Phi, psi and omega in degrees: 000130179285139181273137180291155179297328179294316179295321178298320180295320181293333184276348189307312186262012182256138182287148172290134179240139175256116175267114188255114179256112181262124183236148174195111178051053181233040184308321185286341188241340195290335179299311181295323179295314181290320178298324177293324177295315182291340182269009182297141183279345186277143170217147004278135185223131169252134178261113180256108181257121183226127179252136184264055175064055179297149179257359178254206184268018183304312184296322179297319178295316180299315180299319181296314181293317180295319181297330182273352184280135179227022183276188186277337184292141176278129184249127171248134183235125181231138173234118180291137180287336174221156182289124182265348188076167187298312182300311180293323181294313180299317180298316180299313183295309187285330182267332186249332189252338186267140179246354188285164173280331177234150176240133172251125188253124184223138176279155185287005174238007179257160189231113180283147169286157184302330181260016182308303184294316181304310182290326179295317179295314178303319183291313184286331179290342180282350184226100186293336182269357181268126182252345174216139183226123181260152181237197178245179184205162162268136181264125180240159179266190184296333180268357180093003177286144183283122175269326179212122187292329184197122178256030182299141172288164179276082181105176177262148184224139173251143180229144180235175183299323181295328176300320180289315183291315185281340182061025178281341178233137167285141182244088183277092182273166178210108192285324187303124178081009181301144172248138180227158173277151183298334180298339179296337174257321187289334184264008180225165176292160176303148174291129185294149175294342178276354178270120189274010179205150171258343191303290185291336175297313179293328177297311181298318179298319181295324177292322178296318184282337180166316181172163178231143179229145175240124182252142179275044178255128180271104187245354188208153171262119183259121183272125178258094181256157184294334182258010181287154182300327185271005176292151183305321181294313182287331177299324180290340181273348181296143180288107178299317182297321179298319180291311182297319178298324177293320176303310181298319179299320180291322178293316178300317179295318180296323179289321181292332181257012175065027171287330174224157177272173185293330177296315177296321180298319180296316179294324179293319179298323178292320178295323179291324176300319175298315181298323179300309180296321180297315181294323177295324175297318181298317180297325182284349183286111182278352179100345177293149186295323181295314180296319180298315179296317181298318180293322178297321178294316178299321180295318180297320178295316179300318180294320177298319178298317180298311184291336179280347179090005180282155179300141179229354181189175185299329181250022183266000000 
């Protein structure tokens, strides 16, 4: 479809945004997710659809929807020849396939509202020190029924690196539909294929570069399926070592490129050592009440040691 001269004029001063739809074995949901991406009101927009070597019919559905699309958005379609895992997949898409100044990250079973990108861009452009901005969602089940109409926080919140190091503030992030600046990938090494998540990695990077913000805007329907990565069962299966090693790599890179000084790097490594022990405790929790109480006591002791400045781990 040819773009009108009026639309071209309106796009002149607006940044190109890459809407990244990550898919993997989501045949039952991906049609609705992709159609919502293609229906975005924002321009200029490139839709980057990338599948991580699905073994079901996901790719066939994607090809069908893309072939039928005749709108103004530019669509890039990638199918990995082998499964890269979340860390490797995100790195490939954001570093090799995206051209935008901002990236909006969406899972292949979630459904964006038509103004998702427009409102996300407006929000992040209002804060020059914010490198990642999280929103709220309606929580839906596998059939699309609403489990929670709105999980918005009570107000908007800004977070900085000191909040993470000092632990004076809890940082309740929410990854679905997040918008990030391209520097969040360009100023750090690629996320390793051994890292099973991009979520907390991008959070730490945004804090290192300047800040993270959470807005109480409901922009997406987040599907809570039994086999999703963020389900309680699957969260326990994530490689703690893969996540922690990525944190250390990012801190080392930030110190080497003078994004942080050596004093900040030392404090961050100690905070990551604390995070390592905390995550290992979570994995060990079998769910029994006695074990849960015991782990809570261990966590409180660990936190006291951390806040007192005493050693808590090999890199602390």
